Coordinates of C-alpha atoms and ligand atoms in Angstrom, one line a residue:
M1455 CA -22.0 47.8 -7.8
P1456 CA -24.8 45.4 -6.4
E1457 CA -27.6 45.1 -8.4
K1458 CA -30.7 46.8 -7.3
R1459 CA -33.5 44.7 -6.3
D1460 CA -37.6 45.1 -5.6
E1461 CA -39.1 44.3 -2.8
G1462 CA -41.1 41.3 -2.0
V1463 CA -39.0 39.1 -4.0
I1464 CA -38.4 36.3 -1.0
R1465 CA -41.5 33.8 -1.8
L1466 CA -42.1 30.8 0.2
L1467 CA -41.9 27.5 -2.8
D1468 CA -44.8 25.8 -3.3
D1469 CA -45.4 22.1 -2.1
E1470 CA -44.6 20.7 -4.8
T1471 CA -41.4 22.2 -5.7
V1472 CA -40.2 21.5 -2.0
N1473 CA -41.0 18.0 -2.0
T1474 CA -39.2 17.9 -5.5
I1475 CA -36.0 19.6 -4.0
A1476 CA -36.5 17.1 -0.8
A1477 CA -36.7 14.5 -2.8
G1478 CA -33.3 15.0 -4.7
E1479 CA -31.4 14.8 -1.6
V1480 CA -32.9 11.3 -0.7
I1481 CA -33.0 9.9 -3.9
E1482 CA -30.0 10.6 -5.9
R1483 CA -30.3 7.3 -8.2
P1484 CA -32.3 3.9 -8.7
A1485 CA -29.9 2.3 -6.5
S1486 CA -31.3 5.0 -3.3
V1487 CA -34.6 3.8 -4.3
V1488 CA -33.4 0.1 -4.0
K1489 CA -31.6 1.3 -0.5
E1490 CA -34.7 2.8 0.7
L1491 CA -37.4 0.3 0.1
V1492 CA -35.2 -2.5 1.5
E1493 CA -34.4 -1.2 4.8
N1494 CA -38.0 -0.1 5.1
A1495 CA -38.5 -3.9 4.5
V1496 CA -36.2 -4.8 7.5
D1497 CA -37.9 -2.2 9.5
A1498 CA -40.9 -4.2 8.8
G1499 CA -39.1 -7.3 10.0
A1500 CA -39.4 -9.4 6.8
D1501 CA -38.0 -12.6 6.6
M1502 CA -37.6 -12.4 3.0
I1503 CA -36.9 -9.5 1.1
K1504 CA -36.7 -9.7 -2.9
V1505 CA -36.0 -7.1 -5.3
D1506 CA -36.6 -7.2 -8.9
I1507 CA -35.4 -4.9 -11.5
T1508 CA -35.9 -4.3 -15.1
V1509 CA -33.6 -2.9 -17.5
G1510 CA -34.4 -1.6 -20.9
T1511 CA -31.6 -1.0 -23.6
Q1512 CA -31.1 2.3 -21.9
H1513 CA -32.2 3.0 -18.5
I1514 CA -33.2 1.1 -15.4
T1515 CA -37.4 1.0 -15.9
S1516 CA -38.2 -0.3 -12.8
V1517 CA -37.4 -1.2 -9.1
Q1518 CA -39.9 -3.7 -7.1
V1519 CA -39.0 -4.7 -3.7
S1520 CA -41.3 -7.2 -1.9
D1521 CA -41.2 -8.3 1.5
T1522 CA -42.9 -10.7 4.0
G1523 CA -43.0 -7.8 6.6
C1524 CA -45.6 -6.7 8.8
G1525 CA -47.6 -4.9 6.1
M1526 CA -49.6 -1.4 6.7
Y1527 CA -53.4 -1.2 7.1
A1528 CA -54.6 0.7 4.8
S1529 CA -55.0 4.1 6.6
D1530 CA -51.7 3.9 7.1
A1531 CA -50.5 3.0 3.7
Q1532 CA -51.8 6.5 2.4
M1533 CA -50.1 8.1 5.4
S1534 CA -46.8 6.6 4.7
F1535 CA -46.5 8.6 1.7
V1536 CA -46.9 11.9 3.2
R1537 CA -43.8 13.7 4.2
H1538 CA -42.4 13.2 7.5
A1539 CA -44.9 10.8 8.4
T1540 CA -43.2 8.0 10.4
S1541 CA -44.1 4.7 12.7
K1542 CA -40.8 5.1 14.0
I1543 CA -39.9 7.9 16.4
R1544 CA -42.4 10.3 18.1
G1545 CA -40.2 12.9 19.2
P1546 CA -36.5 14.7 19.8
D1547 CA -35.6 12.4 21.9
D1548 CA -36.1 9.4 19.8
L1549 CA -33.3 11.0 17.9
S1550 CA -30.6 9.7 20.2
R1551 CA -31.8 6.1 20.6
I1552 CA -32.6 4.8 16.9
H1553 CA -32.9 1.1 16.2
T1554 CA -34.7 1.2 12.8
M1555 CA -33.2 2.1 9.6
G1556 CA -35.7 4.6 9.0
F1557 CA -37.1 7.6 11.2
R1558 CA -37.4 10.7 8.9
G1559 CA -40.6 9.5 6.9
E1560 CA -39.4 11.0 3.9
A1561 CA -38.1 7.9 1.7
L1562 CA -41.6 7.1 0.3
A1563 CA -42.8 10.7 0.1
S1564 CA -39.5 11.3 -1.5
I1565 CA -39.8 8.4 -4.2
A1566 CA -43.7 9.2 -5.1
A1567 CA -42.4 12.9 -5.7
V1568 CA -40.4 11.5 -8.8
S1569 CA -41.7 8.7 -10.2
R1570 CA -44.7 6.4 -10.2
V1571 CA -45.3 3.7 -7.2
T1572 CA -47.6 1.2 -6.9
L1573 CA -47.7 -0.1 -3.3
V1574 CA -49.9 -3.2 -2.6
T1575 CA -49.7 -4.5 1.4
R1576 CA -51.9 -6.1 4.0
A1577 CA -51.5 -6.3 8.0
E1578 CA -51.1 -9.0 10.1
G1579 CA -54.9 -9.5 11.3
T1580 CA -56.5 -8.1 8.4
D1581 CA -58.1 -9.9 5.4
V1582 CA -58.1 -7.0 3.3
G1583 CA -54.8 -5.4 1.5
T1584 CA -54.9 -2.3 0.0
E1585 CA -52.9 -1.2 -3.4
I1586 CA -52.1 2.8 -3.7
V1587 CA -51.0 4.0 -7.0
I1588 CA -49.4 7.4 -7.0
E1589 CA -47.5 9.4 -9.4
G1590 CA -45.3 12.6 -8.8
G1591 CA -46.5 12.9 -5.5
E1592 CA -50.3 12.6 -6.4
F1593 CA -52.6 9.8 -5.3
L1594 CA -54.3 8.0 -8.4
S1595 CA -56.2 5.6 -6.9
V1596 CA -56.4 3.5 -3.6
S1597 CA -58.4 0.3 -3.5
D1598 CA -58.7 -2.9 -1.5
V1599 CA -57.3 -5.8 -3.4
S1600 CA -56.4 -9.6 -2.1
A1601 CA -52.8 -9.8 -1.2
P1602 CA -50.4 -12.0 0.9
R1603 CA -48.9 -10.5 4.4
G1604 CA -46.4 -7.8 3.4
T1605 CA -45.7 -5.3 1.3
T1606 CA -44.7 -5.1 -2.3
I1607 CA -43.6 -1.7 -3.5
R1608 CA -43.1 -1.4 -7.3
V1609 CA -41.4 1.9 -8.8
D1610 CA -41.5 2.7 -12.6
N1611 CA -40.7 5.8 -14.4
I1612 CA -38.0 6.8 -11.7
F1613 CA -37.1 11.0 -12.4
F1614 CA -39.9 11.0 -15.1
N1615 CA -40.7 14.6 -13.8
T1616 CA -36.9 15.7 -12.9
P1617 CA -35.3 15.5 -16.5
A1618 CA -32.3 17.3 -15.1
R1619 CA -31.8 14.4 -12.3
R1620 CA -32.5 11.7 -15.1
K1621 CA -29.7 13.6 -17.8
F1622 CA -27.1 12.9 -14.5
L1623 CA -27.7 9.1 -14.6
K1624 CA -24.9 7.5 -16.1
S1625 CA -25.0 4.2 -18.2
R1626 CA -27.8 1.5 -17.2
Q1627 CA -24.6 -0.7 -16.0
T1628 CA -23.1 1.7 -13.8
E1629 CA -26.2 2.1 -12.3
L1630 CA -26.9 -1.7 -12.0
L1631 CA -23.8 -1.5 -10.2
H1632 CA -25.0 0.6 -7.5
I1633 CA -28.1 -1.4 -6.8
Y1634 CA -25.8 -4.5 -6.7
R1635 CA -23.3 -2.5 -4.1
A1636 CA -26.6 -1.6 -2.4
V1637 CA -28.0 -4.9 -2.2
E1638 CA -24.8 -6.5 -0.9
A1639 CA -24.4 -3.9 1.7
E1640 CA -28.1 -4.4 2.9
A1641 CA -27.9 -8.0 3.0
F1642 CA -24.6 -8.1 4.9
A1643 CA -25.9 -5.4 7.5
H1644 CA -28.9 -7.7 7.7
P1645 CA -28.6 -11.7 7.9
E1646 CA -31.3 -12.2 9.9
S1647 CA -33.4 -11.6 6.5
A1648 CA -32.6 -13.5 3.4
F1649 CA -32.5 -11.6 0.1
R1650 CA -32.7 -12.4 -3.8
L1651 CA -31.8 -10.1 -6.0
R1652 CA -33.0 -10.4 -9.7
V1653 CA -32.3 -8.6 -12.9
N1654 CA -34.9 -9.5 -15.7
G1655 CA -36.1 -12.4 -14.0
K1656 CA -32.4 -13.2 -13.8
E1657 CA -31.2 -14.1 -10.2
K1658 CA -28.1 -12.2 -9.3
L1659 CA -27.7 -12.8 -5.7
R1660 CA -29.5 -15.1 -3.1
T1661 CA -28.7 -15.4 0.8
Q1662 CA -30.1 -17.4 3.4
R1663 CA -31.4 -16.2 7.0
T1664 CA -28.5 -17.0 9.2
T1665 CA -26.2 -16.3 12.2
A1666 CA -22.7 -17.1 11.2
M1667 CA -21.0 -14.5 10.0
A1668 CA -18.4 -15.9 8.0
Q1669 CA -21.7 -17.7 6.0
T1670 CA -23.0 -14.3 5.2
I1671 CA -19.6 -13.2 4.2
T1672 CA -19.1 -15.4 1.7
Q1673 CA -23.1 -15.9 0.6
V1674 CA -23.3 -11.9 0.0
F1675 CA -19.4 -11.2 -1.5
G1676 CA -19.0 -14.6 -3.0
T1677 CA -17.6 -18.0 -2.0
D1678 CA -14.1 -18.0 -3.3
L1679 CA -13.4 -15.4 -0.2
S1680 CA -13.8 -18.4 2.4
S1681 CA -10.2 -19.7 2.0
Q1682 CA -9.0 -16.3 2.2
I1683 CA -10.9 -14.4 5.2
I1684 CA -9.4 -14.5 8.6
P1685 CA -12.4 -14.1 11.3
I1686 CA -12.9 -11.0 13.3
S1687 CA -14.4 -10.5 16.7
A1688 CA -13.8 -8.1 19.1
G1689 CA -14.6 -5.7 21.7
T1690 CA -14.4 -2.7 24.3
P1691 CA -16.8 -1.9 26.4
V1692 CA -18.7 0.8 23.9
M1693 CA -18.4 -1.3 20.9
R1694 CA -17.9 -4.6 19.2
V1695 CA -16.4 -5.7 15.8
D1696 CA -17.4 -8.9 14.2
G1697 CA -16.9 -10.0 10.8
A1698 CA -13.7 -10.5 8.9
I1699 CA -10.3 -9.5 7.3
V1700 CA -7.8 -10.9 4.9
R1701 CA -3.7 -11.1 5.0
P1702 CA -2.0 -8.5 4.0
A1703 CA -1.1 -10.2 0.7
D1704 CA -4.7 -9.8 -0.6
C1705 CA -4.9 -6.3 -0.6
R1706 CA -6.4 -4.2 -3.3
P1707 CA -5.7 -0.9 -4.8
N1708 CA -8.3 1.0 -3.0
A1709 CA -10.9 0.7 -0.3
G1710 CA -13.8 -0.5 -2.4
E1711 CA -13.4 -4.1 -0.7
I1712 CA -14.0 -2.4 2.6
H1713 CA -17.3 -2.9 3.6
L1714 CA -18.6 -1.8 6.9
C1715 CA -21.8 -1.7 8.6
V1716 CA -22.6 0.2 12.2
N1717 CA -25.7 -0.6 14.0
G1718 CA -26.8 -2.9 11.0
R1719 CA -26.6 0.4 8.7
P1720 CA -24.1 0.1 5.6
V1721 CA -21.9 3.4 6.0
T1722 CA -18.7 4.7 4.2
S1723 CA -16.4 6.1 7.0
P1724 CA -13.1 7.5 6.0
Q1725 CA -12.3 7.2 9.7
I1726 CA -12.9 3.7 10.2
V1727 CA -11.3 3.1 6.7
R1728 CA -8.2 4.7 8.4
A1729 CA -8.3 2.6 11.5
I1730 CA -8.5 -0.8 9.7
R1731 CA -5.7 0.5 7.6
A1732 CA -3.6 1.4 10.7
G1733 CA -4.2 -1.7 12.3
Y1734 CA -2.7 -3.2 9.1
G1735 CA 0.7 -1.0 10.0
T1736 CA 3.5 -1.9 7.6
L1737 CA 2.0 -5.3 6.9
I1738 CA 0.7 -3.7 3.4
P1739 CA 2.3 -1.0 1.4
K1740 CA 1.4 2.7 0.8
G1741 CA -1.6 3.1 -1.1
R1742 CA -2.9 -0.3 -0.8
F1743 CA -6.0 -1.5 1.2
P1744 CA -7.1 -4.4 2.9
M1745 CA -10.3 -5.8 2.1
A1746 CA -12.8 -6.1 5.1
Y1747 CA -16.2 -6.9 6.0
L1748 CA -16.9 -5.6 9.4
S1749 CA -20.2 -4.9 11.6
I1750 CA -19.9 -3.0 14.5
R1751 CA -22.2 -2.0 16.8
I1752 CA -21.4 0.9 19.0
D1753 CA -23.9 2.0 21.8
T1754 CA -26.7 4.0 20.1
S1755 CA -26.2 7.0 22.3
L1756 CA -22.5 7.6 20.8
V1757 CA -23.5 7.2 17.0
D1758 CA -25.3 10.0 15.1
V1759 CA -26.9 8.7 12.0
N1760 CA -28.6 12.0 11.3
V1761 CA -26.0 13.6 9.5
H1762 CA -26.5 12.7 5.9
P1763 CA -29.7 12.4 3.6
A1764 CA -29.3 9.0 2.2
K1765 CA -28.0 8.3 6.0
R1766 CA -24.8 6.8 4.4
E1767 CA -22.5 8.2 6.8
I1768 CA -22.4 9.1 10.6
R1769 CA -20.9 11.0 13.7
L1770 CA -19.2 9.3 16.3
S1771 CA -19.2 10.5 20.0
R1772 CA -16.1 9.2 21.7
E1773 CA -14.5 8.9 18.0
K1774 CA -10.7 8.8 19.3
E1775 CA -11.9 5.4 21.7
I1776 CA -13.8 3.7 19.0
I1777 CA -11.4 4.2 15.8
S1778 CA -8.6 2.9 18.8
G1779 CA -10.5 -0.1 19.5
I1780 CA -11.3 -1.1 15.7
T1781 CA -7.3 -0.5 14.9
E1782 CA -6.4 -2.7 18.0
A1783 CA -9.1 -5.3 17.2
I1784 CA -7.3 -5.6 13.4
R1785 CA -3.9 -5.5 14.7
D1786 CA -4.5 -8.1 17.5
T1787 CA -6.4 -10.6 15.0
L1788 CA -3.7 -10.2 12.6
Q1789 CA -1.1 -11.1 15.4
T1790 CA -2.5 -14.1 16.3
T1791 CA -3.3 -15.2 12.8
D1792 CA -0.3 -17.2 10.6
L1793 CA 0.0 -14.5 7.9
I1794 CA 2.6 -16.8 6.1
Q1795 CA 0.4 -19.8 5.2
S1796 CA -1.8 -17.7 2.5
G1797 CA -5.0 -18.6 1.8
T1798 CA -4.0 -17.5 -1.7
P1799 CA -4.2 -20.5 -4.3
V1800 CA -1.7 -20.7 -6.8
T1801 CA -4.0 -20.9 -10.0
S1802 CA -1.4 -20.9 -12.5
Q1803 CA 1.6 -21.8 -13.9
D1804 CA 2.6 -17.9 -14.3
N1805 CA 1.9 -17.4 -10.6
R1806 CA 4.5 -20.2 -9.9
A1807 CA 6.7 -18.5 -12.3
S1808 CA 6.6 -15.7 -10.3
V1809 CA 7.2 -17.2 -6.9
Q1810 CA 10.2 -18.9 -7.7
A1811 CA 11.6 -15.4 -9.2
S1812 CA 10.8 -14.4 -6.0
V1813 CA 12.9 -16.6 -4.2
Y1814 CA 15.9 -15.4 -6.3
T1815 CA 15.5 -11.9 -5.2
H1816 CA 15.4 -12.8 -1.8
L1817 CA 18.6 -15.1 -1.9
P1818 CA 21.2 -14.1 0.3
K1819 CA 23.3 -11.3 -1.2
Q1820 CA 26.7 -13.2 -0.7
S1821 CA 25.4 -16.5 -2.9
Q1822 CA 25.0 -14.1 -5.6
E1823 CA 28.6 -13.4 -5.9
V1824 CA 30.5 -16.9 -6.3
A1825 CA 32.6 -15.7 -9.0
E1826 CA 35.6 -13.9 -7.6
P1827 CA 36.9 -11.5 -10.8
I1828 CA 39.7 -13.6 -12.0
P1829 CA 43.1 -11.0 -12.9
G1830 CA 43.6 -10.4 -16.6
V1831 CA 40.2 -11.7 -17.1
T1832 CA 37.7 -9.3 -18.9
K1833 CA 35.0 -7.9 -17.4
S1834 CA 32.3 -9.0 -19.8
S1835 CA 33.5 -12.5 -19.5
Y1836 CA 33.3 -12.0 -15.7
G1837 CA 29.8 -11.1 -16.2
N1838 CA 29.5 -14.8 -18.1
A1839 CA 31.0 -16.5 -14.8
Q1840 CA 28.1 -15.5 -12.4
P1841 CA 25.5 -18.4 -11.2
E1842 CA 22.9 -19.1 -13.6
R1843 CA 19.8 -17.6 -11.7
F1844 CA 21.8 -14.2 -12.3
H1845 CA 21.2 -14.8 -15.8
I1846 CA 17.8 -15.5 -15.8
R1847 CA 17.1 -12.0 -14.3
Y1848 CA 19.3 -10.5 -16.6
A1849 CA 17.5 -12.0 -19.2
T1850 CA 14.1 -11.2 -18.0
T1851 CA 15.3 -7.8 -17.7
D1852 CA 16.4 -7.9 -21.5
K1853 CA 12.8 -9.2 -22.3
Q1854 CA 11.2 -6.1 -20.5
L1855 CA 13.3 -3.8 -22.2
R1856 CA 13.2 -5.2 -25.3
L1857 CA 9.4 -5.1 -25.3
T1858 CA 9.6 -1.2 -25.1
G1859 CA 12.6 -1.0 -28.0
N1860 CA 10.6 1.3 -29.9
M1861 CA 11.6 3.9 -27.3
D1862 CA 15.3 3.3 -28.3
E1863 CA 14.7 4.9 -31.1
D1864 CA 14.9 8.7 -31.5
A1865 CA 11.6 10.4 -31.5
G1866 CA 12.3 13.4 -31.6
V1867 CA 11.8 14.4 -28.2
N1868 CA 14.4 14.1 -25.4
L1869 CA 13.5 15.6 -22.0
L1870 CA 16.3 14.6 -20.5
P1871 CA 19.7 16.3 -20.0
P1872 CA 22.2 13.6 -21.1
M1873 CA 24.0 11.7 -18.3
R1874 CA 26.6 9.4 -17.8
I1875 CA 25.3 6.1 -15.9
I1876 CA 27.9 5.6 -13.2
G1877 CA 26.0 2.4 -11.8
Q1878 CA 23.1 0.9 -9.6
V1879 CA 22.3 0.9 -6.2
A1880 CA 20.3 -1.5 -3.9
D1881 CA 19.4 -3.2 -7.5
G1882 CA 16.7 -0.4 -7.9
Y1883 CA 18.4 3.1 -8.2
I1884 CA 20.5 4.3 -11.3
L1885 CA 22.8 6.7 -10.1
A1886 CA 24.0 9.2 -12.8
A1887 CA 25.9 12.4 -13.2
S1888 CA 25.3 14.9 -15.7
R1889 CA 27.5 15.7 -18.7
D1890 CA 29.2 18.6 -16.9
N1891 CA 30.1 16.2 -13.7
D1892 CA 28.2 18.9 -11.8
E1893 CA 24.8 17.0 -10.8
L1894 CA 24.0 14.0 -9.7
F1895 CA 20.6 12.2 -10.7
I1896 CA 19.0 9.1 -8.8
I1897 CA 16.7 7.3 -11.0
D1898 CA 14.0 4.7 -9.6
Q1899 CA 14.1 2.3 -12.1
H1900 CA 10.7 0.7 -11.4
A1901 CA 9.2 4.1 -11.9
A1902 CA 11.2 4.5 -15.0
H1903 CA 10.3 1.6 -16.8
E1904 CA 6.5 2.1 -15.3
R1905 CA 6.8 5.5 -17.6
I1906 CA 8.1 3.8 -20.7
L1907 CA 5.3 1.5 -20.8
Y1908 CA 2.7 3.5 -19.9
D1909 CA 3.6 5.9 -22.7
Q1910 CA 4.1 3.1 -25.2
L1911 CA 0.5 1.6 -24.1
C1912 CA -1.2 4.6 -24.8
E1913 CA 0.8 5.1 -28.1
R1914 CA -0.4 2.0 -29.4
R1915 CA -3.9 2.2 -27.8
N1916 CA -5.5 2.9 -31.0
A1917 CA -3.2 0.9 -33.2
G1918 CA -4.0 -2.2 -31.0
I1919 CA -2.2 -3.3 -28.2
Q1920 CA 0.0 -6.4 -29.1
R1921 CA -1.3 -9.2 -26.7
Q1922 CA -0.4 -12.8 -25.8
E1923 CA -2.3 -15.5 -25.3
L1924 CA -2.2 -18.0 -22.5
L1925 CA -1.3 -21.5 -22.6
V1926 CA -3.8 -22.2 -19.8
P1927 CA -6.6 -19.6 -19.1
L1928 CA -6.2 -17.8 -15.9
V1929 CA -9.6 -18.2 -13.9
V1930 CA -10.6 -15.5 -11.8
E1931 CA -14.0 -15.4 -9.4
L1932 CA -15.7 -12.5 -8.9
N1933 CA -18.5 -11.7 -6.7
A1934 CA -21.3 -9.6 -8.2
A1935 CA -20.3 -6.5 -8.3
E1936 CA -17.0 -7.1 -10.0
K1937 CA -18.3 -9.2 -12.5
L1938 CA -21.1 -6.5 -13.6
A1939 CA -17.9 -3.9 -13.3
L1940 CA -15.7 -6.3 -16.2
S1941 CA -18.5 -7.0 -18.4
A1942 CA -19.1 -3.3 -18.5
N1943 CA -15.8 -2.4 -19.1
I1944 CA -14.5 -6.0 -21.5
D1945 CA -14.4 -3.5 -24.5
I1946 CA -11.9 -1.4 -22.8
L1947 CA -9.8 -4.2 -21.6
L1948 CA -10.1 -5.6 -24.9
E1949 CA -8.8 -2.4 -26.5
L1950 CA -5.6 -2.8 -24.2
G1951 CA -4.9 -6.3 -25.1
F1952 CA -7.0 -8.5 -22.6
I1953 CA -9.2 -11.4 -23.6
V1954 CA -11.7 -12.2 -21.0
D1955 CA -14.8 -14.2 -21.5
E1956 CA -17.5 -15.0 -18.3
F1957 CA -16.4 -18.3 -17.4
G1958 CA -19.2 -20.5 -15.7
P1959 CA -21.8 -18.1 -13.2
D1960 CA -18.7 -16.7 -11.1
A1961 CA -15.8 -16.5 -13.1
F1962 CA -14.5 -15.1 -16.0
A1963 CA -11.3 -16.5 -18.0
V1964 CA -8.8 -14.2 -18.7
R1965 CA -7.3 -15.7 -22.3
A1966 CA -4.7 -13.3 -23.3
V1967 CA -2.7 -10.4 -21.8
P1968 CA -1.1 -7.6 -23.0
M1969 CA 2.4 -8.9 -24.7
V1970 CA 4.0 -6.3 -21.9
L1971 CA 2.8 -8.1 -19.1
G1972 CA 4.9 -11.3 -20.0
K1973 CA 4.9 -14.2 -18.0
R1974 CA 4.2 -12.3 -14.5
L1975 CA 0.4 -12.0 -14.3
G1976 CA -1.6 -13.6 -11.9
T1977 CA -4.8 -13.4 -10.5
E1978 CA -4.1 -10.4 -8.4
M1979 CA -3.2 -8.2 -11.1
I1980 CA -6.8 -8.9 -12.5
H1981 CA -8.6 -8.2 -9.0
D1982 CA -6.7 -4.9 -8.8
I1983 CA -8.0 -4.2 -12.3
V1984 CA -11.6 -5.0 -11.3
S1985 CA -11.5 -3.3 -8.3
D1986 CA -10.3 -0.5 -9.4
L1987 CA -13.3 -0.6 -12.4
V1988 CA -15.8 -0.9 -9.7
V1989 CA -14.9 2.3 -7.3
E1990 CA -14.1 4.3 -10.5
S1991 CA -17.4 3.3 -12.4
R1992 CA -18.3 7.2 -12.0
K1993 CA -15.5 8.2 -14.4
S1994 CA -15.2 8.5 -17.8
A1995 CA -14.3 5.4 -20.2
D1996 CA -10.8 7.4 -20.9
E1997 CA -10.4 7.8 -17.1
R1998 CA -10.9 4.4 -16.9
C1999 CA -8.7 3.2 -19.4
D2000 CA -5.8 5.4 -18.0
R2001 CA -6.1 3.8 -15.0
I2002 CA -6.0 0.4 -15.9
T2003 CA -3.1 1.2 -18.4
A2004 CA -1.4 2.8 -15.6
T2005 CA -2.0 -0.6 -13.8
I2006 CA -0.5 -2.9 -16.5
A2007 CA 2.5 -0.3 -16.9
C2008 CA 3.0 -1.0 -13.3
R2009 CA 2.6 -4.9 -13.5
G2010 CA 4.7 -5.1 -16.7
A2011 CA 7.5 -3.0 -15.7
I2012 CA 11.1 -3.6 -14.1
K2013 CA 11.1 -4.2 -10.8
G2014 CA 13.1 -2.8 -7.9
G2015 CA 15.2 -5.4 -6.8
S2016 CA 16.4 -6.4 -10.0
P2017 CA 20.1 -6.3 -11.1
L2018 CA 20.6 -4.7 -14.1
T2019 CA 24.1 -4.4 -16.3
Q2020 CA 25.5 -1.2 -17.6
E2021 CA 24.0 -1.8 -20.8
Q2022 CA 20.3 -2.3 -20.1
M2023 CA 20.9 0.6 -17.4
E2024 CA 21.2 2.5 -20.7
R2025 CA 19.1 1.7 -22.8
L2026 CA 16.5 2.5 -19.7
V2027 CA 17.8 5.9 -19.3
L2028 CA 17.7 6.3 -23.4
Q2029 CA 14.1 4.8 -23.2
L2030 CA 12.9 7.2 -20.3
S2031 CA 14.5 10.3 -22.0
H2032 CA 12.3 9.4 -25.1
T2033 CA 9.0 9.9 -22.7
S2034 CA 6.4 12.5 -22.5
E2035 CA 7.0 12.9 -18.9
P2036 CA 10.5 11.5 -18.0
Y2037 CA 10.1 13.3 -14.0
T2038 CA 7.2 11.3 -13.0
C2039 CA 5.4 8.0 -13.1
P2040 CA 1.9 7.7 -14.2
H2041 CA 1.1 7.4 -10.8
G2042 CA 2.7 10.7 -10.1
R2043 CA 5.4 9.5 -7.8
P2044 CA 9.0 11.0 -8.9
V2045 CA 11.0 9.1 -11.3
I2046 CA 14.4 11.1 -10.9
L2047 CA 16.1 13.1 -8.0
S2048 CA 18.5 15.1 -8.8
Y2049 CA 20.8 17.0 -6.7
S2050 CA 23.3 19.7 -7.9
Q2051 CA 26.8 20.4 -7.2
K2052 CA 25.2 23.5 -4.9
E2053 CA 22.9 21.5 -3.2
L2054 CA 25.7 18.7 -2.5
D2055 CA 28.0 21.3 -1.2
R2056 CA 25.3 22.6 1.1
M2057 CA 24.4 19.3 2.7
F2058 CA 27.9 18.6 3.2
H2059 CA 27.9 22.1 5.0
R2060 CA 30.5 23.6 2.6
T2061 CA 28.9 26.7 2.0
Ligands
ADP3384 P1 -39.4 6.1 7.6 O1 -38.7 4.7 7.1 O2 -38.1 7.0 7.8 O3 -40.3 6.0 8.8 P2 -40.6 5.9 4.8 O4 -41.2 7.1 4.2 O5 -39.4 5.2 4.3 O6 -40.2 6.5 6.1 O7 -41.7 5.0 5.5 C1 -42.7 5.5 6.1 C2 -43.7 4.6 7.0 O8 -44.2 3.9 6.1 C3 -42.8 4.0 7.7 O9 -42.6 4.6 9.0 C4 -43.6 2.8 7.9 O10 -44.8 2.6 8.7 C5 -44.5 2.6 7.0 N1 -44.1 1.5 6.1 C6 -42.9 1.6 4.8 N2 -42.5 0.5 4.2 C7 -43.0 -0.3 4.7 C8 -43.1 -1.9 4.5 N3 -42.3 -2.4 3.7 N4 -43.5 -2.5 5.2 C9 -44.5 -2.1 6.6 N5 -44.5 -0.9 6.5 C10 -43.7 0.1 5.7
MG3385 MG1 -37.8 4.0 5.4

């Protein structure tokens, strides 16, 4: 039975409550304050936009944005805090041709509803500036002051009156990361303004005004990109794409380094990300993403920017046409670029070693079969007669299996049925039969070893993971957001066997790595880990730790394309049987496929 209710229970909310609710939609976190204030500065035509953040031991304590834009007269300055008060549009018709960042007149009202705001502004054409202090939506003071032309807005006590929202905030590091991301996105979207971001007085990002796209990208996202990026510039009658993409070899495990702006507005768009990936086609493996820095211009009448409270998402008319235009632009650019000549510098001996190793795998098959079996010679001495490079591969695999040797011991659990190894196919799969010979198993050797390593790393995480010092530290250059993500997670990395420390203003040096990684570490692995950390900064420390563990396991594991001896296959399967979940790898992909006799019979139409 529904509960009986009284009459007259539906009431209008008072203004304060309405404003606080509305504010919650626009202002999610300190980074939203930064985004809104910066966008107002952009709309005011500022040449220079300075963002200053102060951080206490726990939280972000203040956000200040100052600009050299048009400023406001005193009456406008007061009006600017009223909800739905804007100078940017006048009526519904204007909504279909928006050329400014703002248009709803909600940001300042929302910010002022949940914090204390001090605004100082002076318009061109007047000598007197205005200072307004407003807290929780209440004007505390309005006075004349002297001020340079432009506007400075300082926001303190963010969410002081919305404890629920404040509790929801993540660590100051995470919130800072969002601020970096927001400023980067705006600086990329607005190369016509110079940007400077400081945190507690320390400069974190600085850009000059420029019309050169490549310069914008390297200024914002890091100078080491300049050797990597492939410029892109293409268009159809309804849109233009400008910016840069990277060679397939420089892809990432997530879409975190795909930076998009549409008509000067930083946006996230799964459709556009898909379109970009589609442009790479099979050049990059499934589940990986390129880096891309794209500024897309689309006829404003085809873009609805009024679909998301923070204006982060857009809706496109003639979406198919636009999306396929983007895919084609990427494809054409890649087709006309020399992809072999990779721009990635070889940075360490480890890298060189891995290049050589991959050469062996790509040798034509026959050359591995130089030695003909000699009649009467035993199988093992036949093995010895194989070319030396073959030994190198076996030896590497042996080392990898030794590192997980503890899994050989009978750990009590054995989640696999007993099986007899039949052999290896395609240097990547182990074929086996069940004891009763009525079931066929196909085991992915890489996925299997990945699972083994992952389990071992998890088990040893608390006891301390064995590490090895690198003779030559591996130096990785990172952008501001990545640097922050890395420093915020140094403890986790230490726990997992890495020793990483700052190395100059833009780089980190990796001095030790988990033992299981052996000699196969390259900068791309560190980039993979860091970009996961950037994207997953919202996740808990445990989840981040798991993700990194899975990446280490993936990198440290025996690869597909490695020939295995009978003994190695047996050890691998034995180790796998002692894992917690032998049937799936840490990424959730299958490790073992099995076909019962019945299934085989059915497949051959015998039943
Ligand atoms: P919107 O940007 O959607 O118009 P806001 O609440 O962000 O709404 O700002 C309200 C108005 O205040 C703007 O329309 C603009 O006229 C004025 N304003 C805000 N910030 C600035 C600034 N930095 N310089 C000049 N004018 C500003
Ligand atoms: Mg605005």
